[in-house]
Amino acid sequence: VSIDSAIGFLELSCHWLGFTLLTI
């Protein structure tokens, strides 16, 4: 797994986490 892929996945996870918290 490349560094860029790991960072991209981490950012995506953070965005989804924030979105989920906002909609609760």
C-alpha positions as semicolon CSV with decimal commas, in nm:
position;residue;x (nm);y (nm);z (nm)
1;V;0,000;0,000;0,000
2;S;0,143;0,335;-0,102
3;I;0,164;0,632;0,133
4;D;-0,074;0,835;-0,086
5;S;-0,336;0,560;-0,076
6;A;-0,310;0,535;0,302
7;I;-0,345;0,912;0,345
8;G;-0,636;0,925;0,102
9;F;-0,814;0,645;0,287
10;L;-0,751;0,817;0,622
11;E;-0,892;1,147;0,493
12;L;-1,197;0,967;0,351
13;S;-1,256;0,794;0,685
14;C;-1,231;1,124;0,872
15;H;-1,476;1,292;0,633
16;W;-1,727;1,009;0,672
17;L;-1,685;1,013;1,051
18;G;-1,750;1,388;1,065
19;F;-2,048;1,356;0,830
20;T;-2,195;1,077;1,042
21;L;-2,155;1,277;1,363
22;L;-2,323;1,580;1,205
23;T;-2,623;1,379;1,089
24;I;-2,684;1,205;1,422
